[in-house]
Coordinates of C-alpha atoms and ligand atoms in Angstrom, one line a residue:
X1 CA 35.1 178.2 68.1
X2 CA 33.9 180.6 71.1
X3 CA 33.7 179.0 74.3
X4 CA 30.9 180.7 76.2
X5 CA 32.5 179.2 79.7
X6 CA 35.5 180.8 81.1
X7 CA 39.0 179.2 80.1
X8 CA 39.8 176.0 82.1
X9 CA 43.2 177.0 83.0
X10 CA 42.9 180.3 84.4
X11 CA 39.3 181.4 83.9
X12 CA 38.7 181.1 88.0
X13 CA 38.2 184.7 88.4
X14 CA 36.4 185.3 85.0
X15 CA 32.5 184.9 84.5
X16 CA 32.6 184.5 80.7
X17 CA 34.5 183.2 78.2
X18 CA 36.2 185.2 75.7
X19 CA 35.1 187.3 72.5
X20 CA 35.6 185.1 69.3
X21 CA 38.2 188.4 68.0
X22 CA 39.8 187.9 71.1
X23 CA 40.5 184.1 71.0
X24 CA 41.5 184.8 67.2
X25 CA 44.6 187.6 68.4
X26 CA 45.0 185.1 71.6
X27 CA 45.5 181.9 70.7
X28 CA 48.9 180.7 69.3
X29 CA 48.2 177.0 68.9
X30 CA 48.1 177.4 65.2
X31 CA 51.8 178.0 65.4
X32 CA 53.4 177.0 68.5
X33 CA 52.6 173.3 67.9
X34 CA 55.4 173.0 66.7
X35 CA 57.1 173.1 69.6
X36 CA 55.5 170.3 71.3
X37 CA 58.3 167.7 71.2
X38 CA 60.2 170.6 73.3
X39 CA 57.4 171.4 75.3
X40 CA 57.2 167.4 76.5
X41 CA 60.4 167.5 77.1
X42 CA 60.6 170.6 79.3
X43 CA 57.1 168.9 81.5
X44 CA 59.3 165.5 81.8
X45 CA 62.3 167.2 82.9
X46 CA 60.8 169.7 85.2
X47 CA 58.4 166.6 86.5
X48 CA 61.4 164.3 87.2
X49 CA 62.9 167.1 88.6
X50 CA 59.8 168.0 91.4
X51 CA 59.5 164.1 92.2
X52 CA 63.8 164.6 92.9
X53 CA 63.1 167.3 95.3
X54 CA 60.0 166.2 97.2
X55 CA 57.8 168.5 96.0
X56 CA 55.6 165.9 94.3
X57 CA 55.5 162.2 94.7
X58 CA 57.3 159.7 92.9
X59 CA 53.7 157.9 91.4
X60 CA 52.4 161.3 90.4
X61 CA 55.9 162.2 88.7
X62 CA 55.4 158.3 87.0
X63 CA 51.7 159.2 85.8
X64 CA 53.2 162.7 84.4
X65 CA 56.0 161.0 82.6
X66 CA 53.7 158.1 81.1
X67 CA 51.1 160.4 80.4
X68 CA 53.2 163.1 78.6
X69 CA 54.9 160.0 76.6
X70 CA 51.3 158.9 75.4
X71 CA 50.5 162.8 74.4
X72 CA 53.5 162.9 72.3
X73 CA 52.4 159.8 70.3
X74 CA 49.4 161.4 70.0
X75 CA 50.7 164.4 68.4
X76 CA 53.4 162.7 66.3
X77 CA 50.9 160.0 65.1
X78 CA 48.3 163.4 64.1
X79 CA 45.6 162.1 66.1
X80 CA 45.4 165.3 68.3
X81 CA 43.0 167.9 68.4
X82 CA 44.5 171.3 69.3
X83 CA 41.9 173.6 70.4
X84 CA 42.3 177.5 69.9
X85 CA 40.2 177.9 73.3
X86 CA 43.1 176.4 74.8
X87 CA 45.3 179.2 73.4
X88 CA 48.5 177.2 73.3
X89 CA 50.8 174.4 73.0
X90 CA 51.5 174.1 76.9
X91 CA 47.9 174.2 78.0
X92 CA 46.7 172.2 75.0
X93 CA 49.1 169.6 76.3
X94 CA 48.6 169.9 79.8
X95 CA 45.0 169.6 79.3
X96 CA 45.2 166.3 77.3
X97 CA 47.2 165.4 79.9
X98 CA 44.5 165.9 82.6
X99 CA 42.1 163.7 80.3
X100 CA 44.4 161.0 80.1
X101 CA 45.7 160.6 84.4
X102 CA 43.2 162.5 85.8
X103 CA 44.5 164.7 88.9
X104 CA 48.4 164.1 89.0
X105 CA 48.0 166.5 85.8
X106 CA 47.7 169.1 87.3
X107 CA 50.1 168.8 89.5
X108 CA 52.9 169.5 86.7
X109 CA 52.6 173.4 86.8
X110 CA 53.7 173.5 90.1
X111 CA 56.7 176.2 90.5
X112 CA 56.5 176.8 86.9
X113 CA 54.5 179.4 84.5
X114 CA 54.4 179.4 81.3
X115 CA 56.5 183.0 81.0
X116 CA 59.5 180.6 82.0
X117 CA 58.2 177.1 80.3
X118 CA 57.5 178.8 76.6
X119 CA 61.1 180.4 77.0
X120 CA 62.5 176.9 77.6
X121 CA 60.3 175.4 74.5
X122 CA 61.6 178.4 72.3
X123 CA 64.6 177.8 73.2
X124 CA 64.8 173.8 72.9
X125 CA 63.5 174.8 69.6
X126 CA 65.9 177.7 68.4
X127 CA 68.7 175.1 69.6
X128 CA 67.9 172.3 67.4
X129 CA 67.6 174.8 64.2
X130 CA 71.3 176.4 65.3
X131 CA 72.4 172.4 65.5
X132 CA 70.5 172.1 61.7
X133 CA 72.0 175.2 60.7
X134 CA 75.5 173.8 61.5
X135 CA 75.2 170.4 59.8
X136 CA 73.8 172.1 56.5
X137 CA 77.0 174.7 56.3
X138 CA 79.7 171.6 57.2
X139 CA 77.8 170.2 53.9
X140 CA 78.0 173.5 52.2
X141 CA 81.7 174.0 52.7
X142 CA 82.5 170.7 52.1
X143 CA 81.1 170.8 48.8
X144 CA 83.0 173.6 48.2
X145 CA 85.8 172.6 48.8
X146 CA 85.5 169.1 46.6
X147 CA 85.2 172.1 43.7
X148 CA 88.3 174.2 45.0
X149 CA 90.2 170.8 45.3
X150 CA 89.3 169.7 41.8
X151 CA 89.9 173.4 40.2
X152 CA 92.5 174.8 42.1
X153 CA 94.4 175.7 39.3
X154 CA 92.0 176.4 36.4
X155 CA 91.9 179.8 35.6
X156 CA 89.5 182.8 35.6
X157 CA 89.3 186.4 35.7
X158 CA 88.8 187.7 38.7
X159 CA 86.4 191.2 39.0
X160 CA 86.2 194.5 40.7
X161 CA 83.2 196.3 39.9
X162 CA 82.3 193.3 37.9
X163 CA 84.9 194.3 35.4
X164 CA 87.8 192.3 34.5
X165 CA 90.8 193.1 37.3
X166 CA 92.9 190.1 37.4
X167 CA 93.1 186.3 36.4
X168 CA 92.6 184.4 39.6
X169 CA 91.9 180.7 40.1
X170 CA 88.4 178.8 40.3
X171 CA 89.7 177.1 43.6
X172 CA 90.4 180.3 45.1
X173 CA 87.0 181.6 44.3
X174 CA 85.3 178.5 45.8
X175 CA 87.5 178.8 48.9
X176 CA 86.4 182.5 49.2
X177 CA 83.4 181.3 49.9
X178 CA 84.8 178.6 52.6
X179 CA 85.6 181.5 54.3
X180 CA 82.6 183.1 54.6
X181 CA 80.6 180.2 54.9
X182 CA 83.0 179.3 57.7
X183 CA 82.1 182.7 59.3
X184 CA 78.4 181.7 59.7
X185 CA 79.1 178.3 61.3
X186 CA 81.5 180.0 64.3
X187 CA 78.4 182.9 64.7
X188 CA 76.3 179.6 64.8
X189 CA 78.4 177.9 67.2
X190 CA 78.7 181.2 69.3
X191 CA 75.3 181.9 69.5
X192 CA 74.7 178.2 70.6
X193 CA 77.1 178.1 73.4
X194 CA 76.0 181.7 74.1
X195 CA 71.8 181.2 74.4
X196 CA 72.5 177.6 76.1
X197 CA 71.2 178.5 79.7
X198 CA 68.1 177.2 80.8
X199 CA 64.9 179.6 81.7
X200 CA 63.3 176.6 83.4
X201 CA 62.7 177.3 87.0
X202 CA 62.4 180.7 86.8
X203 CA 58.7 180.3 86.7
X204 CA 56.4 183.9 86.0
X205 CA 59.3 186.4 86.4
X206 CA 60.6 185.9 90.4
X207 CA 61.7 182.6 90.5
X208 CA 59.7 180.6 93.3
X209 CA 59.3 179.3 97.2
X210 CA 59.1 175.8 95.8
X211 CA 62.2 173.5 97.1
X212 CA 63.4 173.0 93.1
X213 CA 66.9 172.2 91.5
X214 CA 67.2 174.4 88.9
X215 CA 70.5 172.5 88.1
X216 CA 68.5 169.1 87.4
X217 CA 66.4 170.5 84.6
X218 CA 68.6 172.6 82.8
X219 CA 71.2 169.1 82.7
X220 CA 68.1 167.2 82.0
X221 CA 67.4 169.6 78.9
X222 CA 71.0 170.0 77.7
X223 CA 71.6 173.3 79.1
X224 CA 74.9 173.8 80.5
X225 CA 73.6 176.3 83.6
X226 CA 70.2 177.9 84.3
X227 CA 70.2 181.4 83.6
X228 CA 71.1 183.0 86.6
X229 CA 68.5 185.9 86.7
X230 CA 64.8 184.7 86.6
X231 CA 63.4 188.1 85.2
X232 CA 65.9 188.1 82.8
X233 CA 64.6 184.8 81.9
X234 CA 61.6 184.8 81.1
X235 CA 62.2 188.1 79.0
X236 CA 64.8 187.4 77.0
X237 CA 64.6 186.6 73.2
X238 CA 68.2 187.1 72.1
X239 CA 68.7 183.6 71.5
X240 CA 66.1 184.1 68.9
X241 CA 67.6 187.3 67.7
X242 CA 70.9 186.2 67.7
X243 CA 69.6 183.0 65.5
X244 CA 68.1 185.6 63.0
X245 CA 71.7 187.7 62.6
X246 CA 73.0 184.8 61.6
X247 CA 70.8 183.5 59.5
X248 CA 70.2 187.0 58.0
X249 CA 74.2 187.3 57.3
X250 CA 74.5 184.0 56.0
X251 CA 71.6 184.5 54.1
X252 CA 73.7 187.9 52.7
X253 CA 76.4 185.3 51.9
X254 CA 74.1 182.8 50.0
X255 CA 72.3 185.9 47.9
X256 CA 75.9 186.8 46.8
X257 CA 77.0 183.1 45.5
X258 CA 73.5 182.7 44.6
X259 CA 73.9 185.8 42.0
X260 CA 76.9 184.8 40.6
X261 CA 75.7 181.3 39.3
X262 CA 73.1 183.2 37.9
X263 CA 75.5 185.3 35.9
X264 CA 78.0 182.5 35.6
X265 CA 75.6 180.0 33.9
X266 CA 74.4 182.6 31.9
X267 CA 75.3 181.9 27.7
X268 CA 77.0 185.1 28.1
X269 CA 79.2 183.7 30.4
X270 CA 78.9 179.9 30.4
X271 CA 81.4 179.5 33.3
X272 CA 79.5 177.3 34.7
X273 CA 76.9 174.2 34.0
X274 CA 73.8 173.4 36.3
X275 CA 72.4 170.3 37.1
X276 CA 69.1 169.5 35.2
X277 CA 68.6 168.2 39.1
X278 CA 68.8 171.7 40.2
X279 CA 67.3 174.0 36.6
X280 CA 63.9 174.3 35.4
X281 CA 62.7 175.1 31.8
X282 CA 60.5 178.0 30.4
X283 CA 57.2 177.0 29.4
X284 CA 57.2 178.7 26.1
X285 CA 61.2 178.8 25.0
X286 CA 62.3 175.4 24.7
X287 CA 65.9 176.3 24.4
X288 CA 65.5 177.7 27.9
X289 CA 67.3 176.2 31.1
X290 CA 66.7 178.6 34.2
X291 CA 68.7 178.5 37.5
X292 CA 65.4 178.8 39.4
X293 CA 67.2 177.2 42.4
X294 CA 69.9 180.0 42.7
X295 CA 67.2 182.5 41.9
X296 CA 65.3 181.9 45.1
X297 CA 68.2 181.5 47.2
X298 CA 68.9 185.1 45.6
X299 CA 65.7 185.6 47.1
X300 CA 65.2 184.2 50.4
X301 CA 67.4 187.1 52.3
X302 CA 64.4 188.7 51.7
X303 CA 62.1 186.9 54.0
X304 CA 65.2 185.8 56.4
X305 CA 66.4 189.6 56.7
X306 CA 62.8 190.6 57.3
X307 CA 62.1 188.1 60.3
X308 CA 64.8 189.9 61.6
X309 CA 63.6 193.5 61.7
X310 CA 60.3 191.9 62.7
X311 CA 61.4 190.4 65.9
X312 CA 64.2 193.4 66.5
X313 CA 60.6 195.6 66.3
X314 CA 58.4 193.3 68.6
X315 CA 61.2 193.4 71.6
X316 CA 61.9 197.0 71.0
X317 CA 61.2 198.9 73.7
X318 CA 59.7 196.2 75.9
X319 CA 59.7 196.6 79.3
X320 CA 60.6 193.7 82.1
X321 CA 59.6 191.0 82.0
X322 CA 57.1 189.0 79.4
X323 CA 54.6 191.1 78.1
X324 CA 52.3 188.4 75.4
X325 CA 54.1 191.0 72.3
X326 CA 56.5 187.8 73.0
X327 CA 54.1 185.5 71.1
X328 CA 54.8 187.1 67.9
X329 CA 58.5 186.2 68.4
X330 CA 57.6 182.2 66.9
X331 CA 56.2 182.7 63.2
X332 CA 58.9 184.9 62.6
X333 CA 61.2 182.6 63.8
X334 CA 59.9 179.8 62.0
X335 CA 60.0 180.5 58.9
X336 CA 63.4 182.3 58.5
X337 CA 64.3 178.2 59.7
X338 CA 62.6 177.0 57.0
X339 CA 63.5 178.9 54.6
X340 CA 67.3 179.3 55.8
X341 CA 67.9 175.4 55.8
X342 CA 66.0 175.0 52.4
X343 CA 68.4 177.6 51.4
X344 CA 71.6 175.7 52.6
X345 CA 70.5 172.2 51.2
X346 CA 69.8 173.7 47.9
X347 CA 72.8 175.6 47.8
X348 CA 74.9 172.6 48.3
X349 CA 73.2 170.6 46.0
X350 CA 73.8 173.1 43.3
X351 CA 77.5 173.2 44.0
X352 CA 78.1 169.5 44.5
X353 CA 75.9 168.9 40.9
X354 CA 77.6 172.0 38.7
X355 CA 80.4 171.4 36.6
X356 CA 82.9 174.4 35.9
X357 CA 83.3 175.1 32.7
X358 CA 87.4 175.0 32.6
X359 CA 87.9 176.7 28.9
X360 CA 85.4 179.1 29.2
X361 CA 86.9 179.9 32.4
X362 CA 90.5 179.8 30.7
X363 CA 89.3 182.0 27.6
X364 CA 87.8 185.0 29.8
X365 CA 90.8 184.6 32.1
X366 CA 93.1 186.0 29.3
X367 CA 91.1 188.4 27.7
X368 CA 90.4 192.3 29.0
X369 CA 93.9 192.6 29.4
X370 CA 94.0 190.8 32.8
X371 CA 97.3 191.0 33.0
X372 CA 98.2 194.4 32.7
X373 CA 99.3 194.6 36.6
X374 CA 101.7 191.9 35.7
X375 CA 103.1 194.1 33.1
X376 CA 103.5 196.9 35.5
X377 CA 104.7 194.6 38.2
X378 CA 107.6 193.4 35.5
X379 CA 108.4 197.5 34.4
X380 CA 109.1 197.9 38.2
X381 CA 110.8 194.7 39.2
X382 CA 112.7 194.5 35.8
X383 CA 113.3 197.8 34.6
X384 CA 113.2 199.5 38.0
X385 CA 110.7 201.9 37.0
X386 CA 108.6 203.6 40.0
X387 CA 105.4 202.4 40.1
X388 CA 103.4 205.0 38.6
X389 CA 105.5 205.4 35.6
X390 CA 104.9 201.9 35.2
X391 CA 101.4 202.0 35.5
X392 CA 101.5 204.7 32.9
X393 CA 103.6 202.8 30.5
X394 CA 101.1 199.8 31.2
X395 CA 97.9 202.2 30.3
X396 CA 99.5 203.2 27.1
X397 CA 99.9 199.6 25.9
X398 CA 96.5 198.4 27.3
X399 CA 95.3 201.5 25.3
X400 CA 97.1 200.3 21.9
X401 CA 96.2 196.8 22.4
X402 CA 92.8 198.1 22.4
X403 CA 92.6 200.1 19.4
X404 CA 94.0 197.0 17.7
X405 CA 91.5 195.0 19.3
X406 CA 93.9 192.3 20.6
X407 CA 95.2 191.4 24.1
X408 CA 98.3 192.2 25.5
X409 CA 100.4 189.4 24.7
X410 CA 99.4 189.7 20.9
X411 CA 101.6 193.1 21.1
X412 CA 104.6 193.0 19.4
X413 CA 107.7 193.8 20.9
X414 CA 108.9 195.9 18.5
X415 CA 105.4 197.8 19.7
X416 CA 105.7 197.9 23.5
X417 CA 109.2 199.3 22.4
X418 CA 108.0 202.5 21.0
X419 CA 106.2 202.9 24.1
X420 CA 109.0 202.2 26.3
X421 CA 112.7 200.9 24.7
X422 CA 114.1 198.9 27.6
X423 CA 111.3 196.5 26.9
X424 CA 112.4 193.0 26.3
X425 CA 111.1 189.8 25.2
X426 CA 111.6 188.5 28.9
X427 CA 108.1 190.6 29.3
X428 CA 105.8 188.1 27.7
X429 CA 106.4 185.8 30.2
X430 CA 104.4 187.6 32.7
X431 CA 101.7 188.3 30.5
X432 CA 100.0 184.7 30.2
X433 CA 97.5 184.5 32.8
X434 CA 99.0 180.5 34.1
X435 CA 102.2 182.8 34.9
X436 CA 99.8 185.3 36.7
X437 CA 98.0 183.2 39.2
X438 CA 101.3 181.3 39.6
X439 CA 103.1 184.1 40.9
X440 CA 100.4 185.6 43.3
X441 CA 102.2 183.2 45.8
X442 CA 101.8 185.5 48.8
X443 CA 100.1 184.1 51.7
X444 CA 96.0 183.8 51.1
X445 CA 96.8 185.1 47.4
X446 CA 95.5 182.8 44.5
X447 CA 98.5 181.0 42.8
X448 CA 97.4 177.0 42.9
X449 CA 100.0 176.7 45.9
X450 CA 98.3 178.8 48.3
X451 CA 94.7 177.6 47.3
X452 CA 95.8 174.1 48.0
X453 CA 97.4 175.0 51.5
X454 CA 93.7 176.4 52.1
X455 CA 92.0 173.2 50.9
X456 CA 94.0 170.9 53.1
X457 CA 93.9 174.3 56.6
X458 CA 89.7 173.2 56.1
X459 CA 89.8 169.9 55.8
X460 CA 92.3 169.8 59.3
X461 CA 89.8 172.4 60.9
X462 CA 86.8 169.9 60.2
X463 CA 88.6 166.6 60.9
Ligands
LIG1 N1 51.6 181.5 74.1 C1 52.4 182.3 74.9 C2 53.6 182.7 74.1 O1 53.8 182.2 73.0 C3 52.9 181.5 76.1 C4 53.2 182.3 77.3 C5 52.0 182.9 77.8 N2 52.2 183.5 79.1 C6 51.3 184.3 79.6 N3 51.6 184.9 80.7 N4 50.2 184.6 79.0 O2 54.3 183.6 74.4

């Protein structure tokens, strides 16, 4: 709707109101609402805070606080009407406010702009997410490592190139993960202690005559410090980029898990089961159970990956200080949340609900001659032979295993023999794939020992 009047806020100097295009591009409202539990609480603090220094009274401050409490209701109970001719959430609040106690309203945007007050709401909001974000990867890892715990020593082949390199453990798979997962929750905590300075104060760009305590709001608000440069401010969005780096990486990590459950619970490779809880079926092929959950997961880096290039492109290149390019910082924002902590929750669903399939996992553990560096590991420890000869050696019995289509430890000896005579029958002890994991005892190496000593290093680091 096209107000033909100039805008209430800040239309003193303008004789008409603005082209229906131009409050279309303008107006944020449809977005930013979401920020208005942040927004109230950056107009209570930075009220309290003005009545605390003298620069408004105590009863004013009281009508503010009252006032802002009754808008919140409003919102939360969806009995508010934003308006696009008010452009945004701070003047669509402040000007509820001014309908509700009158003159003390306005009031409230003294020593502040909105430059400095939609910084603090972004913020407030990027905050919470990073402190969502945390609680859904503590749930991720921990489901992960209920299934390194209850698998660390069921056996599966472990893959280069997707190809069959050596047998390695289910536990030590799921802890791989740990790792990585535990990677994105210290970038979360990092960025959180690193973006938590408060922009509040700092009003349009040169901070202000106005006797305030910059100090009060940004304890009130759960900052630990306002940020100590007010052009700086009000232009920075790194919190916000530094929120989409993580979530894009972590989103990298998810993609990766995310494909191999796809492959895994595939009847090619039945290593694993889904939960009906977290499958769908096919409309037409009844026989059909799709990992649709895993799939989108897959996916979401997509969408996650791309908010980040968009804001990267948006603060490219701007100058000092806010230039309104800063408004399409939100959406972008926004939705890699979303779709970032729908991403978590489902992955750890999925994990928590599958069940490993142990003898699947056991059968394609031994076969494509997975233990063929335990072999050469035994020439050279056993026989002394220098490690290339005994990769050689190795390569000439993988080859005749193969053109008898059978694994290694169906060889006979009196085969390996005519391959290499100082053979014995000591060698097919190494060649079971229990004996291989078991002996990969070296520190962060997959033998059932170390997995464990992982297991129990997580659990101590999250108490
Ligand atoms: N809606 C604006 C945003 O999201 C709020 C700040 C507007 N500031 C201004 N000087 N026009 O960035």
């Amino acid at each position: 709707m096209t107000d033909t009047t100039s805008n209430q806020m800040w239309g003193g100097r303008f004789a008409a109101g603005p082209d229906a295009i131009m409050e279309a591009i303008n107006a944020s409202i449809g977005f930013d609402q979401r920020m208005a539990a942040q927004d109230i609480a950056g107009s209570r603090a930075h009220a309290a805070m003005l009545a605390a220094t003298g620069v408004i009274t105590d009863s004013d401050a009281e009508a503010i606080r009252e006032g802002l409490l009754t808008v919140l209701s409003e919102i939360e109970a969806g009995d508010f009407t934003f308006s696009s001719a008010l452009e945004d959430i701070h003047m669509n609040v402040e000007a509820r406010l001014k309908e509700i106690i009158g003159e003390p309203a306005g009031r409230l945007h003294t020593g502040r702009s909105r430059n400095d007050q939609v910084a603090t709401d972004f913020k407030l909001w990027v905050r919470d997410q990073l402190d969502a974000a945390e609680s859904g990867l503590l749930a991720l890892i921990s489901a992960l490592l209920s299934q390194a715990e209850a698998g660390a020593d069921w056996v599966m082949p472990g893959f280069t190139h997707l190809q069959t390199a050596q047998p390695v453990t289910w536990g030590h798979h799921m802890m791989a993960y740990v790792e990585m997962f535990g990677r994105d929750l210290s970038r979360v905590r990092d960025a959180r202690a690193r973006m938590n300075e408060s922009p509040l104060g700092a009003a349009a760009l040169a901070g202000t005559s106005f006797p305030i305590d910059r100090d009060i709001t940004a304890k009130a608000l759960g900052f630990d410090r306002p940020a100590a440069n007010s052009l700086d401010a009000v232009s920075d969005r790194d919190f916000a980029l530094e929120f989409l780096s993580a979530a894009s990486i972590c989103a990298v990590h998810l993609s990766r898990f995310a494909e191999e459950l796809v492959i895994w619970s595939s009847a090619q490779f039945r290593f694993v089961t889904l939960s009906d809880r977290f499958s769908t079926g096919s409309s037409i092929m009844p026989q059909k159970k799709n990992p649709d959950a895993a799939e989108l997961i897959r996916a979401k880096v997509g969408r996650i990956y791309g908010a980040n290039t968009a804001l990267m492109m948006v603060m490219k290149g701007l100058p000092l200080t806010y230039s309104k390019d800063m408004q399409e910082d939100k959406e972008q924002v926004f939705d890699a949340a979303d779709n970032w902590m729908l991403a978590l929750a489902a992955m750890e669903g999925m994990v928590r609900d599958m069940t490993a399939n142990r003898d699947s996992l056991a059968a394609a553990a031994g076969s494509g001659f997975s233990t063929a560096t335990d072999l050469a590991d035994w020439l050279v420890r056993v026989l002394g032979l220098p490690f290339r000869d005994a990769h050689h050696v190795t390569g000439t019995l993988v080859a005749r295993a193969e053109s008898r289509g059978c694994d290694l430890p169906d060889l006979r000896l009196a085969e390996m023999q005519e391959v290499h005579g100082d053979i014995t029958q000591d060698v097919y002890s190494v060649l079971g794939v229990e004996n291989s994991v078991n002996s990969r005892t070296s520190y962060g190496g997959t033998a059932p020992v170390q997995v464990r000593a992982q297991v129990q290093r997580w659990k101590g680091i999250l108490g």
